[in-house]
Amino acid sequence: MKELTIEISIDEAGGLEAETFGFKGKVCESELRNLLKEEFVIENVDKKNDYYKSEEEEVIAVDKLRGTKK
């Protein structure tokens, strides 16, 4: 099963940074918002390339790596 991870860092001033690993698309942002709920104000969201990938694109890329898809 694929591992899904959310890494959260809090600085001395109380600022929070969070990064997701293993999530694709808008799920990562919705999971972060769900986790943080209304405890934190989200001021800025920087999206990694994985945010813009669909699950289908990920499957095709894995198939190509394995040599099962041309």
mmCIF file of C-alpha atoms in Angstrom, residues 23-29 45-58:
data_model
loop_
_atom_site.group_PDB
_atom_site.id
_atom_site.type_symbol
_atom_site.label_atom_id
_atom_site.label_comp_id
_atom_site.label_asym_id
_atom_site.label_seq_id
_atom_site.Cartn_x
_atom_site.Cartn_y
_atom_site.Cartn_z
ATOM 1 C CA PHE A 23 -0.793 12.605 -2.297
ATOM 2 C CA LYS A 24 -1.747 13.655 -5.817
ATOM 3 C CA GLY A 25 -4.000 16.423 -7.027
ATOM 4 C CA LYS A 26 -6.310 18.431 -4.831
ATOM 5 C CA VAL A 27 -6.483 15.672 -2.206
ATOM 6 C CA CYS A 28 -3.278 16.929 -0.563
ATOM 7 C CA GLU A 29 -4.695 20.403 0.010
ATOM 8 C CA VAL A 45 -0.177 27.615 -0.396
ATOM 9 C CA ASP A 46 2.760 26.642 -2.604
ATOM 10 C CA LYS A 47 1.865 23.713 -4.801
ATOM 11 C CA LYS A 48 4.374 21.077 -5.913
ATOM 12 C CA ASN A 49 4.239 19.547 -9.382
ATOM 13 C CA ASP A 50 2.390 16.527 -7.954
ATOM 14 C CA TYR A 51 -0.590 18.789 -7.213
ATOM 15 C CA TYR A 52 -1.146 19.199 -10.936
ATOM 16 C CA LYS A 53 -0.830 15.488 -11.791
ATOM 17 C CA SER A 54 -3.785 13.192 -12.012
ATOM 18 C CA GLU A 55 -3.803 9.639 -10.722
ATOM 19 C CA GLU A 56 -3.937 8.447 -14.347
ATOM 20 C CA GLU A 57 -0.697 10.302 -15.169
ATOM 21 C CA GLU A 58 0.993 8.680 -12.179
#
